[in-house]
Amino acid sequence: MIEEAAKLLARSRFAIAFTGAGISAESGVPTFRGFNGLWKKHRPEELATPEAFKRDPYLVWEFYKWRIDLIRKAKPNKAHRALTELEEMGILKAVITQNVDDLHREAGTRNPIELHGNIFRVRCTSCDYREDLKETGRLDEFLAQKDLPRCPRCGSLLRPDVVWFGEPLPRKAIEEAFRLAERADLVLVIGTSGVVYPAAYIPQIVKETGGKVIEINPDESGITPIADVFLRCSAGEAMEKLIERVRRLI
Ligand code: NAD
Ligand code: ZN
């Protein structure tokens, strides 16, 4: 199976990767299901919504600060690094992620397309103010602040620059992802349950336009029925073996 996947990758002309929370599990970032009960018995689906933020912004910010703190300690793993290497080899043309953890960029991937935003960015709920707390070096200060965070420009509440349940995806990112999917002759799907739309259309588009689908997941997902090769394995282990074989083939 790994051999077959390696051959498909080495032979591809325009491969893309599509990743979900599972690729970061071995970095210590829990998947969405993993978050259940991990934080004060709240389900993330009840906290990551515009309604929850309206009702209790303090609770939602407390949850996000806890997550930011967890994620900032996480390091990219073998799977993130292997994707960067595939990109450097010229095989992988783009990485499209549903993750907000910034680990693809940390691993050196050049321009990951973030469909669900980035947890290290904040934005104003009224004006177009945005801030990347990693870039401005204000992360510690931000996390330590007890009051609700406010926009330095207009004083309105700041919110995490991530996509919540029920919200549309950033238009530029999803359009670019769909364009890449139409062009791709192979998609490497890693660690996603494949049930969150419209992101889950990406592997379907590749398949419908005649491309191959390679999936890596220890469990079956919504993508498994259309996978040409299904590697039932953790992301780190599978990608380590895969990259080793691809290196030998090219
Ligand atoms: P999901 O939690 O729905 O699914 C995770 C998938 O990863 C599952 O299919 C699971 O079997 C698989 N998995 C678990 N461990 C794995 C491993 N070691 N290697 C490979 N696969 C593994 O997550 P999703 O599909 O990304 O979609 C749900 C939403 O969760 C997204 O919108 C995303 O924004 C959000 N989310 C992001 C993060 C993050 O940034 N890391 C974390 C949690 C949730
Ligand atoms: Zn503002």
mmCIF file of C-alpha atoms and ligand atoms in Angstrom:
data_model
loop_
_atom_site.group_PDB
_atom_site.id
_atom_site.type_symbol
_atom_site.label_atom_id
_atom_site.label_comp_id
_atom_site.label_asym_id
_atom_site.label_seq_id
_atom_site.Cartn_x
_atom_site.Cartn_y
_atom_site.Cartn_z
ATOM 1 C CA MET A 1 0.000 0.000 0.000
ATOM 2 C CA ILE A 2 2.750 2.479 0.980
ATOM 3 C CA GLU A 3 4.696 1.464 -2.130
ATOM 4 C CA GLU A 4 1.669 2.160 -4.332
ATOM 5 C CA ALA A 5 1.115 5.551 -2.654
ATOM 6 C CA ALA A 6 4.793 6.454 -3.133
ATOM 7 C CA LYS A 7 4.641 5.584 -6.826
ATOM 8 C CA LEU A 8 1.506 7.649 -7.360
ATOM 9 C CA LEU A 9 3.121 10.612 -5.613
ATOM 10 C CA ALA A 10 6.424 10.349 -7.492
ATOM 11 C CA ARG A 11 4.556 10.106 -10.798
ATOM 12 C CA SER A 12 2.095 12.944 -10.098
ATOM 13 C CA ARG A 13 2.394 16.275 -11.864
ATOM 14 C CA PHE A 14 0.312 18.443 -9.552
ATOM 15 C CA ALA A 15 -0.170 16.963 -6.092
ATOM 16 C CA ILE A 16 -1.840 18.792 -3.217
ATOM 17 C CA ALA A 17 -2.344 17.924 0.448
ATOM 18 C CA PHE A 18 -5.533 18.375 2.435
ATOM 19 C CA THR A 19 -5.120 18.114 6.199
ATOM 20 C CA GLY A 20 -7.283 18.075 9.326
ATOM 21 C CA ALA A 21 -6.876 17.913 13.076
ATOM 22 C CA GLY A 22 -5.460 14.350 12.916
ATOM 23 C CA ILE A 23 -2.148 15.517 11.449
ATOM 24 C CA SER A 24 -1.516 17.538 14.611
ATOM 25 C CA ALA A 25 -2.640 14.835 17.067
ATOM 26 C CA GLU A 26 0.945 13.540 17.439
ATOM 27 C CA SER A 27 2.076 17.104 18.172
ATOM 28 C CA GLY A 28 -0.190 17.040 21.224
ATOM 29 C CA VAL A 29 -3.027 19.105 19.752
ATOM 30 C CA PRO A 30 -6.234 17.193 20.425
ATOM 31 C CA THR A 31 -8.600 16.583 17.501
ATOM 32 C CA PHE A 32 -12.049 18.066 17.832
ATOM 33 C CA ARG A 33 -13.425 14.914 19.356
ATOM 34 C CA GLY A 34 -10.412 14.865 21.641
ATOM 35 C CA PHE A 35 -11.374 18.279 22.985
ATOM 36 C CA ASN A 36 -14.662 16.934 24.328
ATOM 37 C CA GLY A 37 -14.641 16.982 28.077
ATOM 38 C CA LEU A 38 -11.043 18.219 28.068
ATOM 39 C CA TRP A 39 -12.030 21.722 28.963
ATOM 40 C CA LYS A 40 -14.531 22.214 31.804
ATOM 41 C CA LYS A 41 -16.888 19.632 30.321
ATOM 42 C CA HIS A 42 -17.902 21.902 27.429
ATOM 43 C CA ARG A 43 -18.205 20.563 23.937
ATOM 44 C CA PRO A 44 -16.254 22.651 21.402
ATOM 45 C CA GLU A 45 -19.380 22.785 19.237
ATOM 46 C CA GLU A 46 -21.018 24.785 22.034
ATOM 47 C CA LEU A 47 -18.141 27.231 22.370
ATOM 48 C CA ALA A 48 -16.942 27.738 18.806
ATOM 49 C CA THR A 49 -20.068 29.525 17.602
ATOM 50 C CA PRO A 50 -21.078 33.181 17.078
ATOM 51 C CA GLU A 51 -24.059 32.595 19.406
ATOM 52 C CA ALA A 52 -21.807 31.433 22.242
ATOM 53 C CA PHE A 53 -19.616 34.517 21.768
ATOM 54 C CA LYS A 54 -22.645 36.801 21.912
ATOM 55 C CA ARG A 55 -24.000 35.068 24.997
ATOM 56 C CA ASP A 56 -20.754 34.797 26.924
ATOM 57 C CA PRO A 57 -17.654 36.285 25.278
ATOM 58 C CA TYR A 58 -15.729 35.828 28.513
ATOM 59 C CA LEU A 59 -16.256 32.043 28.478
ATOM 60 C CA VAL A 60 -15.375 31.777 24.779
ATOM 61 C CA TRP A 61 -12.199 33.839 25.242
ATOM 62 C CA GLU A 62 -11.263 31.721 28.251
ATOM 63 C CA PHE A 63 -11.605 28.620 26.072
ATOM 64 C CA TYR A 64 -9.566 30.146 23.236
ATOM 65 C CA LYS A 65 -6.810 31.381 25.541
ATOM 66 C CA TRP A 66 -6.576 27.869 26.938
ATOM 67 C CA ARG A 67 -6.339 26.459 23.407
ATOM 68 C CA ILE A 68 -3.774 29.064 22.260
ATOM 69 C CA ASP A 69 -1.647 28.197 25.263
ATOM 70 C CA LEU A 70 -1.879 24.476 24.480
ATOM 71 C CA ILE A 71 -1.136 24.957 20.788
ATOM 72 C CA ARG A 72 1.786 27.364 21.256
ATOM 73 C CA LYS A 73 3.666 24.596 23.087
ATOM 74 C CA ALA A 74 3.100 22.110 20.245
ATOM 75 C CA LYS A 75 5.836 21.424 17.693
ATOM 76 C CA PRO A 76 5.382 20.225 14.113
ATOM 77 C CA ASN A 77 5.755 16.448 13.795
ATOM 78 C CA LYS A 78 7.147 14.084 11.139
ATOM 79 C CA ALA A 79 4.031 14.408 9.011
ATOM 80 C CA HIS A 80 4.163 18.230 8.848
ATOM 81 C CA ARG A 81 7.875 18.034 8.053
ATOM 82 C CA ALA A 82 7.416 15.389 5.362
ATOM 83 C CA LEU A 83 4.896 17.654 3.604
ATOM 84 C CA THR A 84 7.466 20.467 3.616
ATOM 85 C CA GLU A 85 10.025 18.079 2.120
ATOM 86 C CA LEU A 86 7.569 16.989 -0.597
ATOM 87 C CA GLU A 87 7.020 20.664 -1.370
ATOM 88 C CA GLU A 88 10.770 21.273 -1.580
ATOM 89 C CA MET A 89 11.090 18.282 -3.923
ATOM 90 C CA GLY A 90 8.618 20.047 -6.211
ATOM 91 C CA ILE A 91 6.041 17.242 -5.897
ATOM 92 C CA LEU A 92 3.575 18.964 -3.605
ATOM 93 C CA LYS A 93 2.181 22.183 -5.054
ATOM 94 C CA ALA A 94 0.016 23.283 -2.114
ATOM 95 C CA VAL A 95 -1.069 22.409 1.411
ATOM 96 C CA ILE A 96 -4.701 23.142 2.242
ATOM 97 C CA THR A 97 -5.537 22.823 5.926
ATOM 98 C CA GLN A 98 -8.587 22.954 8.154
ATOM 99 C CA ASN A 99 -6.303 23.444 11.148
ATOM 100 C CA VAL A 100 -5.855 26.731 12.930
ATOM 101 C CA ASP A 101 -2.675 25.693 14.755
ATOM 102 C CA ASP A 102 -0.048 27.208 12.395
ATOM 103 C CA LEU A 103 2.017 23.972 12.497
ATOM 104 C CA HIS A 104 2.382 23.707 8.700
ATOM 105 C CA ARG A 105 4.002 27.142 8.611
ATOM 106 C CA GLU A 106 6.128 26.265 11.653
ATOM 107 C CA ALA A 107 7.321 23.196 9.732
ATOM 108 C CA GLY A 108 8.433 25.396 6.848
ATOM 109 C CA THR A 109 5.575 24.913 4.384
ATOM 110 C CA ARG A 110 5.632 28.046 2.280
ATOM 111 C CA ASN A 111 2.078 29.170 1.909
ATOM 112 C CA PRO A 112 -0.453 26.907 3.606
ATOM 113 C CA ILE A 113 -4.044 27.736 2.680
ATOM 114 C CA GLU A 114 -5.921 28.081 5.945
ATOM 115 C CA LEU A 115 -9.604 27.378 5.424
ATOM 116 C CA HIS A 116 -10.567 27.906 9.050
ATOM 117 C CA GLY A 117 -8.307 30.791 10.004
ATOM 118 C CA ASN A 118 -5.440 30.900 12.472
ATOM 119 C CA ILE A 119 -5.698 30.776 16.254
ATOM 120 C CA PHE A 120 -2.764 33.183 16.727
ATOM 121 C CA ARG A 121 -4.655 35.947 14.915
ATOM 122 C CA VAL A 122 -7.379 38.162 16.377
ATOM 123 C CA ARG A 123 -9.782 40.466 14.597
ATOM 124 C CA CYS A 124 -12.218 43.217 15.516
ATOM 125 C CA THR A 125 -15.938 42.433 15.636
ATOM 126 C CA SER A 126 -16.737 45.882 14.150
ATOM 127 C CA CYS A 127 -13.941 47.315 12.023
ATOM 128 C CA ASP A 128 -11.348 45.606 9.805
ATOM 129 C CA TYR A 129 -8.567 45.574 12.436
ATOM 130 C CA ARG A 130 -6.559 42.345 12.467
ATOM 131 C CA GLU A 131 -3.488 41.335 14.408
ATOM 132 C CA ASP A 132 -1.155 38.345 14.242
ATOM 133 C CA LEU A 133 -0.045 38.010 17.867
ATOM 134 C CA LYS A 134 2.973 35.879 16.930
ATOM 135 C CA GLU A 135 4.197 38.498 14.487
ATOM 136 C CA THR A 136 3.665 41.464 16.795
ATOM 137 C CA GLY A 137 5.245 39.567 19.707
ATOM 138 C CA ARG A 138 2.260 40.377 21.937
ATOM 139 C CA LEU A 139 1.132 36.816 22.650
ATOM 140 C CA ASP A 140 2.266 36.669 26.317
ATOM 141 C CA GLU A 141 0.805 40.056 27.090
ATOM 142 C CA PHE A 142 -2.454 39.108 25.366
ATOM 143 C CA LEU A 143 -2.838 35.836 27.256
ATOM 144 C CA ALA A 144 -2.072 37.472 30.605
ATOM 145 C CA GLN A 145 -4.671 40.205 30.172
ATOM 146 C CA LYS A 146 -7.677 39.580 32.447
ATOM 147 C CA ASP A 147 -10.244 41.850 30.763
ATOM 148 C CA LEU A 148 -11.929 41.077 27.471
ATOM 149 C CA PRO A 149 -9.634 42.067 24.595
ATOM 150 C CA ARG A 150 -10.659 45.268 22.808
ATOM 151 C CA CYS A 151 -9.821 46.762 19.438
ATOM 152 C CA PRO A 152 -7.090 49.436 19.721
ATOM 153 C CA ARG A 153 -8.760 51.295 16.840
ATOM 154 C CA CYS A 154 -12.451 51.400 17.768
ATOM 155 C CA GLY A 155 -12.801 49.805 21.205
ATOM 156 C CA SER A 156 -15.122 46.984 20.097
ATOM 157 C CA LEU A 157 -14.550 43.415 21.225
ATOM 158 C CA LEU A 158 -11.799 41.428 19.520
ATOM 159 C CA ARG A 159 -12.489 37.811 18.541
ATOM 160 C CA PRO A 160 -10.307 34.917 17.421
ATOM 161 C CA ASP A 161 -9.702 35.045 13.648
ATOM 162 C CA VAL A 162 -11.037 31.527 13.155
ATOM 163 C CA VAL A 163 -14.135 30.184 11.446
ATOM 164 C CA TRP A 164 -16.846 29.165 13.898
ATOM 165 C CA PHE A 165 -19.600 26.632 13.307
ATOM 166 C CA GLY A 166 -22.254 28.125 11.069
ATOM 167 C CA GLU A 167 -19.926 30.786 9.624
ATOM 168 C CA PRO A 168 -18.836 30.979 5.982
ATOM 169 C CA LEU A 169 -15.220 30.203 5.079
ATOM 170 C CA PRO A 170 -12.893 33.029 4.006
ATOM 171 C CA ARG A 171 -13.781 33.465 0.317
ATOM 172 C CA LYS A 172 -10.293 33.878 -1.086
ATOM 173 C CA ALA A 173 -9.028 30.761 0.689
ATOM 174 C CA ILE A 174 -11.860 28.449 -0.363
ATOM 175 C CA GLU A 175 -11.804 29.734 -3.945
ATOM 176 C CA GLU A 176 -8.089 29.132 -4.188
ATOM 177 C CA ALA A 177 -8.495 25.677 -2.634
ATOM 178 C CA PHE A 178 -11.184 24.725 -5.161
ATOM 179 C CA ARG A 179 -9.048 26.027 -8.036
ATOM 180 C CA LEU A 180 -6.107 23.922 -6.862
ATOM 181 C CA ALA A 181 -8.357 20.877 -6.427
ATOM 182 C CA GLU A 182 -9.577 21.217 -10.031
ATOM 183 C CA ARG A 183 -5.995 21.304 -11.249
ATOM 184 C CA ALA A 184 -4.632 18.541 -9.033
ATOM 185 C CA ASP A 185 -3.983 15.025 -10.307
ATOM 186 C CA LEU A 186 -3.476 13.747 -6.751
ATOM 187 C CA VAL A 187 -4.587 14.702 -3.257
ATOM 188 C CA LEU A 188 -2.989 13.452 -0.066
ATOM 189 C CA VAL A 189 -5.702 13.558 2.602
ATOM 190 C CA ILE A 190 -4.331 13.376 6.143
ATOM 191 C CA GLY A 191 -6.214 13.199 9.445
ATOM 192 C CA THR A 192 -9.587 14.610 8.586
ATOM 193 C CA SER A 193 -13.004 13.175 9.342
ATOM 194 C CA GLY A 194 -14.131 14.613 5.990
ATOM 195 C CA VAL A 195 -17.551 15.613 7.210
ATOM 196 C CA VAL A 196 -17.136 19.387 7.551
ATOM 197 C CA TYR A 197 -18.327 21.090 4.352
ATOM 198 C CA PRO A 198 -17.467 22.854 2.104
ATOM 199 C CA ALA A 199 -13.862 21.821 2.944
ATOM 200 C CA ALA A 200 -14.702 18.140 2.435
ATOM 201 C CA TYR A 201 -15.516 18.849 -1.242
ATOM 202 C CA ILE A 202 -11.794 19.243 -1.958
ATOM 203 C CA PRO A 203 -10.925 15.515 -2.282
ATOM 204 C CA GLN A 204 -14.211 14.944 -4.116
ATOM 205 C CA ILE A 205 -13.315 17.561 -6.733
ATOM 206 C CA VAL A 206 -9.903 15.948 -7.291
ATOM 207 C CA LYS A 207 -11.555 12.552 -7.690
ATOM 208 C CA GLU A 208 -14.274 13.808 -10.056
ATOM 209 C CA THR A 209 -11.717 15.487 -12.298
ATOM 210 C CA GLY A 210 -9.830 12.200 -12.679
ATOM 211 C CA GLY A 211 -7.209 12.594 -9.943
ATOM 212 C CA LYS A 212 -6.062 10.071 -7.344
ATOM 213 C CA VAL A 213 -6.911 10.176 -3.648
ATOM 214 C CA ILE A 214 -4.462 8.871 -1.034
ATOM 215 C CA GLU A 215 -5.786 8.883 2.505
ATOM 216 C CA ILE A 216 -3.921 8.540 5.804
ATOM 217 C CA ASN A 217 -6.074 7.984 8.878
ATOM 218 C CA PRO A 218 -6.112 5.344 11.645
ATOM 219 C CA ASP A 219 -9.904 5.228 11.217
ATOM 220 C CA GLU A 220 -12.246 5.269 8.276
ATOM 221 C CA SER A 221 -13.610 8.705 7.405
ATOM 222 C CA GLY A 222 -16.039 10.386 5.039
ATOM 223 C CA ILE A 223 -13.230 10.341 2.433
ATOM 224 C CA THR A 224 -12.396 6.612 2.671
ATOM 225 C CA PRO A 225 -15.060 5.493 0.133
ATOM 226 C CA ILE A 226 -13.357 7.532 -2.627
ATOM 227 C CA ALA A 227 -9.752 6.781 -1.628
ATOM 228 C CA ASP A 228 -7.607 4.964 -4.229
ATOM 229 C CA VAL A 229 -5.110 4.114 -1.514
ATOM 230 C CA PHE A 230 -6.128 4.092 2.150
ATOM 231 C CA LEU A 231 -3.249 3.910 4.640
ATOM 232 C CA ARG A 232 -4.827 2.984 7.958
ATOM 233 C CA CYS A 233 -2.102 4.483 10.054
ATOM 234 C CA SER A 234 -1.131 7.498 12.155
ATOM 235 C CA ALA A 235 0.053 10.514 10.176
ATOM 236 C CA GLY A 236 3.638 10.573 11.492
ATOM 237 C CA GLU A 237 4.346 6.902 10.903
ATOM 238 C CA ALA A 238 2.748 6.818 7.450
ATOM 239 C CA MET A 239 4.438 9.993 6.226
ATOM 240 C CA GLU A 240 7.850 8.883 7.479
ATOM 241 C CA LYS A 241 7.612 5.663 5.459
ATOM 242 C CA LEU A 242 6.104 7.395 2.471
ATOM 243 C CA ILE A 243 8.744 10.114 2.201
ATOM 244 C CA GLU A 244 11.503 7.519 2.508
ATOM 245 C CA ARG A 245 10.139 5.611 -0.490
ATOM 246 C CA VAL A 246 9.472 8.736 -2.540
ATOM 247 C CA ARG A 247 13.104 9.816 -1.989
ATOM 248 C CA ARG A 248 14.237 6.507 -3.490
ATOM 249 C CA LEU A 249 11.895 6.799 -6.469
ATOM 250 C CA ILE A 250 12.877 10.225 -7.714
HETATM 251 P P1 NAD B 1 -11.886 15.945 13.310
HETATM 252 O O1 NAD B 1 -11.550 16.045 14.783
HETATM 253 O O2 NAD B 1 -13.282 15.926 12.903
HETATM 254 O O3 NAD B 1 -11.212 14.601 12.736
HETATM 255 C C1 NAD B 1 -9.907 14.225 13.038
HETATM 256 C C2 NAD B 1 -9.553 13.007 12.204
HETATM 257 O O4 NAD B 1 -8.196 12.692 12.455
HETATM 258 C C3 NAD B 1 -10.358 11.747 12.520
HETATM 259 O O5 NAD B 1 -10.806 11.177 11.316
HETATM 260 C C4 NAD B 1 -9.342 10.830 13.218
HETATM 261 O O6 NAD B 1 -9.563 9.457 12.928
HETATM 262 C C5 NAD B 1 -8.041 11.300 12.606
HETATM 263 N N1 NAD B 1 -6.855 11.064 13.435
HETATM 264 C C6 NAD B 1 -6.746 10.982 14.784
HETATM 265 N N2 NAD B 1 -5.466 10.768 15.141
HETATM 266 C C7 NAD B 1 -4.738 10.727 14.003
HETATM 267 C C8 NAD B 1 -3.352 10.533 13.715
HETATM 268 N N3 NAD B 1 -2.452 10.356 14.681
HETATM 269 N N4 NAD B 1 -2.973 10.550 12.408
HETATM 270 C C9 NAD B 1 -3.870 10.725 11.409
HETATM 271 N N5 NAD B 1 -5.189 10.903 11.622
HETATM 272 C C10 NAD B 1 -5.619 10.913 12.904
HETATM 273 O O7 NAD B 1 -11.077 17.139 12.608
HETATM 274 P P2 NAD B 1 -11.195 17.794 11.170
HETATM 275 O O8 NAD B 1 -11.513 16.758 10.159
HETATM 276 O O9 NAD B 1 -9.987 18.629 11.005
HETATM 277 O O10 NAD B 1 -12.440 18.788 11.178
HETATM 278 C C11 NAD B 1 -13.092 19.357 12.243
HETATM 279 C C12 NAD B 1 -12.723 20.801 12.635
HETATM 280 O O11 NAD B 1 -11.858 20.788 13.734
HETATM 281 C C13 NAD B 1 -12.012 21.670 11.655
HETATM 282 O O12 NAD B 1 -12.893 22.668 11.270
HETATM 283 C C14 NAD B 1 -10.828 22.308 12.420
HETATM 284 O O13 NAD B 1 -10.806 23.708 12.220
HETATM 285 C C15 NAD B 1 -11.096 21.995 13.835
HETATM 286 N N6 NAD B 1 -9.956 21.687 14.714
HETATM 287 C C16 NAD B 1 -8.658 22.084 14.437
HETATM 288 C C17 NAD B 1 -7.585 21.702 15.265
HETATM 289 C C18 NAD B 1 -6.167 22.143 14.937
HETATM 290 O O14 NAD B 1 -5.945 23.258 14.473
HETATM 291 N N7 NAD B 1 -5.169 21.274 15.116
HETATM 292 C C19 NAD B 1 -7.831 20.901 16.375
HETATM 293 C C20 NAD B 1 -9.163 20.526 16.636
HETATM 294 C C21 NAD B 1 -10.189 20.919 15.800
HETATM 295 ZN ZN ZN B 2 -12.221 47.853 15.651
#
